[in-house]
PDB file of C-alpha atoms in Angstrom:
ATOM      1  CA  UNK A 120     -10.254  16.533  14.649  1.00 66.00           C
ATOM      2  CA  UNK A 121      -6.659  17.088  13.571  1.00 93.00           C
ATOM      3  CA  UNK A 122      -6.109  17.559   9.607  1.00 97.00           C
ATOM      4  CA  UNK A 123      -3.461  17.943   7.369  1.00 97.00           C
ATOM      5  CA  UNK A 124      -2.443  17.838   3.796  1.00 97.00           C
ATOM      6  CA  UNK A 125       0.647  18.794   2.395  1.00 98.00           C
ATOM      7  CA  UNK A 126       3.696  16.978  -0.034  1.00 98.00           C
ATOM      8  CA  UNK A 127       7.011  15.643   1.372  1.00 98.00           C
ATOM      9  CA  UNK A 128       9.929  14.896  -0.641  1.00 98.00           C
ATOM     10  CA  UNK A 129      10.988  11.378  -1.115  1.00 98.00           C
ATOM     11  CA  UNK A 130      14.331   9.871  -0.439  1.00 98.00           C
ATOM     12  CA  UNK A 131      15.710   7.013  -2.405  1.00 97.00           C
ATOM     13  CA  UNK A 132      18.329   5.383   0.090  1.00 97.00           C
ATOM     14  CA  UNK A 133      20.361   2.666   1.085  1.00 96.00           C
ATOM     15  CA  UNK A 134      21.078   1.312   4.817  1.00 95.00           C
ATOM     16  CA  UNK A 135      24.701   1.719   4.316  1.00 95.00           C
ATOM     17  CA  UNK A 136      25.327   5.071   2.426  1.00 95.00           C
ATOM     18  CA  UNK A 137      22.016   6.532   2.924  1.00 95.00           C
ATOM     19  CA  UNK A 138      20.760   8.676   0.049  1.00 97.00           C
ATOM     20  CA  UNK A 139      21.260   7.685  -3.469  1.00 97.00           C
ATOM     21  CA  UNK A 140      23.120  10.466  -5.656  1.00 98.00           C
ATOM     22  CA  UNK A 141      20.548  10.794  -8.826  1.00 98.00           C
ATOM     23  CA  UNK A 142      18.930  13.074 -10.754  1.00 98.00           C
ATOM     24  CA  UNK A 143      14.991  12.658 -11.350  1.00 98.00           C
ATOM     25  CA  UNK A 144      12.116  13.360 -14.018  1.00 98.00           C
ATOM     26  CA  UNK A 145       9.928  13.460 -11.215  1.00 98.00           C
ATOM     27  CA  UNK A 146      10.329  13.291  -7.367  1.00 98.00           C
ATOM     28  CA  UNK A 147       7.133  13.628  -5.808  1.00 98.00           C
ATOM     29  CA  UNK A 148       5.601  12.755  -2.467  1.00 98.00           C
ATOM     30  CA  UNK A 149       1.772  13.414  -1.245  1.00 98.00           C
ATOM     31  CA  UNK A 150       0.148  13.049   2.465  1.00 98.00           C
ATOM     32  CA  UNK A 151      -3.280  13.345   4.650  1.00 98.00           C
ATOM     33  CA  UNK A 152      -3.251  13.064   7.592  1.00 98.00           C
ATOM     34  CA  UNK A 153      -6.638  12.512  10.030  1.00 97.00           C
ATOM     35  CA  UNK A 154      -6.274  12.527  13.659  1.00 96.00           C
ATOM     36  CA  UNK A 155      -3.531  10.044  14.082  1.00 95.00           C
ATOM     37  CA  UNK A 156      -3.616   7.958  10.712  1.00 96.00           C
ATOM     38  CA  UNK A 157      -1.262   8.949   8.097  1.00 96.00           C
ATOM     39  CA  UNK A 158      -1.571   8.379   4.432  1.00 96.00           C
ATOM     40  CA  UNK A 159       1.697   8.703   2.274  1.00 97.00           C
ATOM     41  CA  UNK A 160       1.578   8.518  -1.623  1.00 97.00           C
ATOM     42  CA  UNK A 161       4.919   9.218  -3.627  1.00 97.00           C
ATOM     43  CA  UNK A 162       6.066   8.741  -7.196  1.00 97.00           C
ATOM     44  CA  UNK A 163       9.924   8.930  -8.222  1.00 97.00           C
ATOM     45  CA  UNK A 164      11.042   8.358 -12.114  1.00 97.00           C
ATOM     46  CA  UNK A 165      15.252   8.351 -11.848  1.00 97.00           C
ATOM     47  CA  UNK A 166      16.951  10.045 -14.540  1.00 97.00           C
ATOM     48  CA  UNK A 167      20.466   9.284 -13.647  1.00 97.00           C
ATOM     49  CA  UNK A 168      22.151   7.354 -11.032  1.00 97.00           C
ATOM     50  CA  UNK A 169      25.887   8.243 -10.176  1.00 97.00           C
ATOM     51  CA  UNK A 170      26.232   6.539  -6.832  1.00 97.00           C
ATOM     52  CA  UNK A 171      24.609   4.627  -4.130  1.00 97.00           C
ATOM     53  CA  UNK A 172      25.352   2.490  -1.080  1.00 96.00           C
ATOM     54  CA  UNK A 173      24.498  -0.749  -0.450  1.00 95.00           C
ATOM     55  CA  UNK A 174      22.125  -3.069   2.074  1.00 93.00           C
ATOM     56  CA  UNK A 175      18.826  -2.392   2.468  1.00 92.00           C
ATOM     57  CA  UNK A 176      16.613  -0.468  -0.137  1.00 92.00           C
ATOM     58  CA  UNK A 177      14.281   2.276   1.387  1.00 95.00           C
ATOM     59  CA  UNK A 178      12.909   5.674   0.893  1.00 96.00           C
ATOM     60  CA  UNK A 179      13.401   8.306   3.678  1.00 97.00           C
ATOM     61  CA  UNK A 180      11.746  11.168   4.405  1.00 97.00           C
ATOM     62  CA  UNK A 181       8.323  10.564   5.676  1.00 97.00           C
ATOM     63  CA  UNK A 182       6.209  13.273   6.839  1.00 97.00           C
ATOM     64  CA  UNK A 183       5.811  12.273  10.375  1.00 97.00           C
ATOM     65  CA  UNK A 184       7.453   9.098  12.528  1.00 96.00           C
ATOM     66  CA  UNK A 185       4.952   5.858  12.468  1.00 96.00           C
ATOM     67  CA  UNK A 186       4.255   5.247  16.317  1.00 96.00           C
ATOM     68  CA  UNK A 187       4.906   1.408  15.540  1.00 93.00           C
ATOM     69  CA  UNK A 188       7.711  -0.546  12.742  1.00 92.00           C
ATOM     70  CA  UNK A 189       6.215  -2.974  10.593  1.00 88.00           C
ATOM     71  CA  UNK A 190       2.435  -2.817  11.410  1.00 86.00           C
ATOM     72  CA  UNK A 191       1.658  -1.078   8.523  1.00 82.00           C
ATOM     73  CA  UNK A 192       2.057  -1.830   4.797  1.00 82.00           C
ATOM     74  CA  UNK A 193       1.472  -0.654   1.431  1.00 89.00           C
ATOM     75  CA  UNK A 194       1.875  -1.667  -2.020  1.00 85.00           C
ATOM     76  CA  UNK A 195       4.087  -0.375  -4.728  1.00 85.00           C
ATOM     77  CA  UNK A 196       3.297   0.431  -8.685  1.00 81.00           C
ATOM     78  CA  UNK A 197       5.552   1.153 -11.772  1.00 79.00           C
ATOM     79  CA  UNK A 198       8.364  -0.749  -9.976  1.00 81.00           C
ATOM     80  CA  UNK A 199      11.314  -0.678 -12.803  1.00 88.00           C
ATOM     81  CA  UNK A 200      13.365   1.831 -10.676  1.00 91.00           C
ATOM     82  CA  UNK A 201      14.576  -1.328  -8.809  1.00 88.00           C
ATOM     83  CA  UNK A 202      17.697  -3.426 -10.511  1.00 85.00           C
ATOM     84  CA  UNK A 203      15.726  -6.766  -9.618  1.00 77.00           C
ATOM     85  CA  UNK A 204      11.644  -6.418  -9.857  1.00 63.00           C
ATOM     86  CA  UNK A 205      10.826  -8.695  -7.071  1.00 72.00           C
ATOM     87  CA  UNK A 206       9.480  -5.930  -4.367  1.00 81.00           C
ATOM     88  CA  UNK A 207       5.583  -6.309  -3.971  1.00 76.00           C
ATOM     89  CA  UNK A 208       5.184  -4.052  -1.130  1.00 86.00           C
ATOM     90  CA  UNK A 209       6.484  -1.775   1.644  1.00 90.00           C
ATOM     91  CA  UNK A 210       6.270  -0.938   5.458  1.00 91.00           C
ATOM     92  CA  UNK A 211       6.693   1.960   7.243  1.00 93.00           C
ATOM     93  CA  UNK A 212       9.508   1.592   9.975  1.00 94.00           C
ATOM     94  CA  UNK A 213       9.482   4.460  13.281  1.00 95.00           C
ATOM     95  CA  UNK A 214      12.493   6.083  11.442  1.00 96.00           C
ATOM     96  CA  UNK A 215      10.544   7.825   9.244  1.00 96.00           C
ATOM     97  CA  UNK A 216      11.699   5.305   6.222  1.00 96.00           C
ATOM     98  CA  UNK A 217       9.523   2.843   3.921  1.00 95.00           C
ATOM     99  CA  UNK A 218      11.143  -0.018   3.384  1.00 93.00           C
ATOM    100  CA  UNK A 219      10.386  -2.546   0.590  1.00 90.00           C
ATOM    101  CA  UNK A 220       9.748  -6.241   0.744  1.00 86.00           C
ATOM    102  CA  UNK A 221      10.807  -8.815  -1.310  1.00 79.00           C
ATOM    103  CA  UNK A 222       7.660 -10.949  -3.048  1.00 73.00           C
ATOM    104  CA  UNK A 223       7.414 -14.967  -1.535  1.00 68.00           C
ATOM    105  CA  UNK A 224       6.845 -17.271   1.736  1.00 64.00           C
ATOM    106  CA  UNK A 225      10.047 -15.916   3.357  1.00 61.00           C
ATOM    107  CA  UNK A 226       9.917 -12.216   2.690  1.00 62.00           C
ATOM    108  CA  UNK A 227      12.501  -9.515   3.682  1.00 76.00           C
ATOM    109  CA  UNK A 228      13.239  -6.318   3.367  1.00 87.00           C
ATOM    110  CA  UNK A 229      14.979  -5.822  -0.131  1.00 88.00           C
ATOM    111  CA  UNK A 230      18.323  -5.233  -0.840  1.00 89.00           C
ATOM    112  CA  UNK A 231      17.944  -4.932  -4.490  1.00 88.00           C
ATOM    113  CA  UNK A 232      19.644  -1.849  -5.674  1.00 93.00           C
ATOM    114  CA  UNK A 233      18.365   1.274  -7.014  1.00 95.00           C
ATOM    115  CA  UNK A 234      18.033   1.490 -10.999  1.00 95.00           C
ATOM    116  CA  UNK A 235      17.123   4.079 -13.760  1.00 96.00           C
ATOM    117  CA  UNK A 236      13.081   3.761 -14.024  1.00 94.00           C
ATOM    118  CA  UNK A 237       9.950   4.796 -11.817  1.00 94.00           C
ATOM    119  CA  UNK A 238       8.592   3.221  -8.599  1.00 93.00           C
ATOM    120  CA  UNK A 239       5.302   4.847  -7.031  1.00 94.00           C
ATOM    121  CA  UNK A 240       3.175   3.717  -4.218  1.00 93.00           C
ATOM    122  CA  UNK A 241       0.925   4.234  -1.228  1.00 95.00           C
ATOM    123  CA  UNK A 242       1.271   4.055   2.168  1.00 95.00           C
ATOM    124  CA  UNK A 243      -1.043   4.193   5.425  1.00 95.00           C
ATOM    125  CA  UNK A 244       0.308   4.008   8.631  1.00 95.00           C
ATOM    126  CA  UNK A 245      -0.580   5.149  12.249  1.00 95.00           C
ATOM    127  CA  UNK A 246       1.675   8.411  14.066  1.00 95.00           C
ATOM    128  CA  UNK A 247       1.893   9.168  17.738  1.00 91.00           C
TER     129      UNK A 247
END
């Protein structure tokens, strides 16, 4: 069977801007992968922010492309490094990003902008 272990670095980004300009106490991402299934674990504690875009809050970087976009979820810890703390959880999208969801009955993927604090979380997801 195929196996693989190995770190990827996480990306703190916006839809429109893409990657957030920061500095970090920690930027950290983890992975295992088994045959086809994909586990992602990451922990980010931002320093400094000097700029950002706006839209849609996500990390890039993943270590390989999920084969599907929004099958697969995950849930987030330490969530202060967000300017509102209403994201519960994430999915995994086929461009390689992990986008975060907003908590209640009508959830969406969050726009709340990037802020000085930690997020870390976990992530399984299938790859082609």
């Amino acid at each position: 069977a195929d196996y693989e272990e190995g770190t990827w670095t996480p990306g703190p980004s916006r839809f429109t801007g893409g990657g957030i300009t920061a500095t970090y106490t920690a930027q950290a991402g983890y992975y295992k992968k088994v045959g086809n299934l994909v586990t992602c674990s990451f922990f980010l504690d931002i320093d400094i922010i000097s700029a950002q875009g706006s839209s849609l809050t996500y990390i890039a970087g993943l270590p390989f492309a999920p084969s599907r976009s929004y099958y697969d979820s995950g849930v987030t810890a330490n969530n202060t490094a967000f300017a509102t703390v209403d994201v519960v959880s994430m999915t995994a999208h086929v461009d390689s990003r992990i986008y975060f969801r907003q908590s209640g009955n009508t959830a969406v993927n969050s726009s709340a902008a990037w802020a000085v604090g930690i997020v870390s979380g976990t992530i399984t997801y299938m790859t082609s």
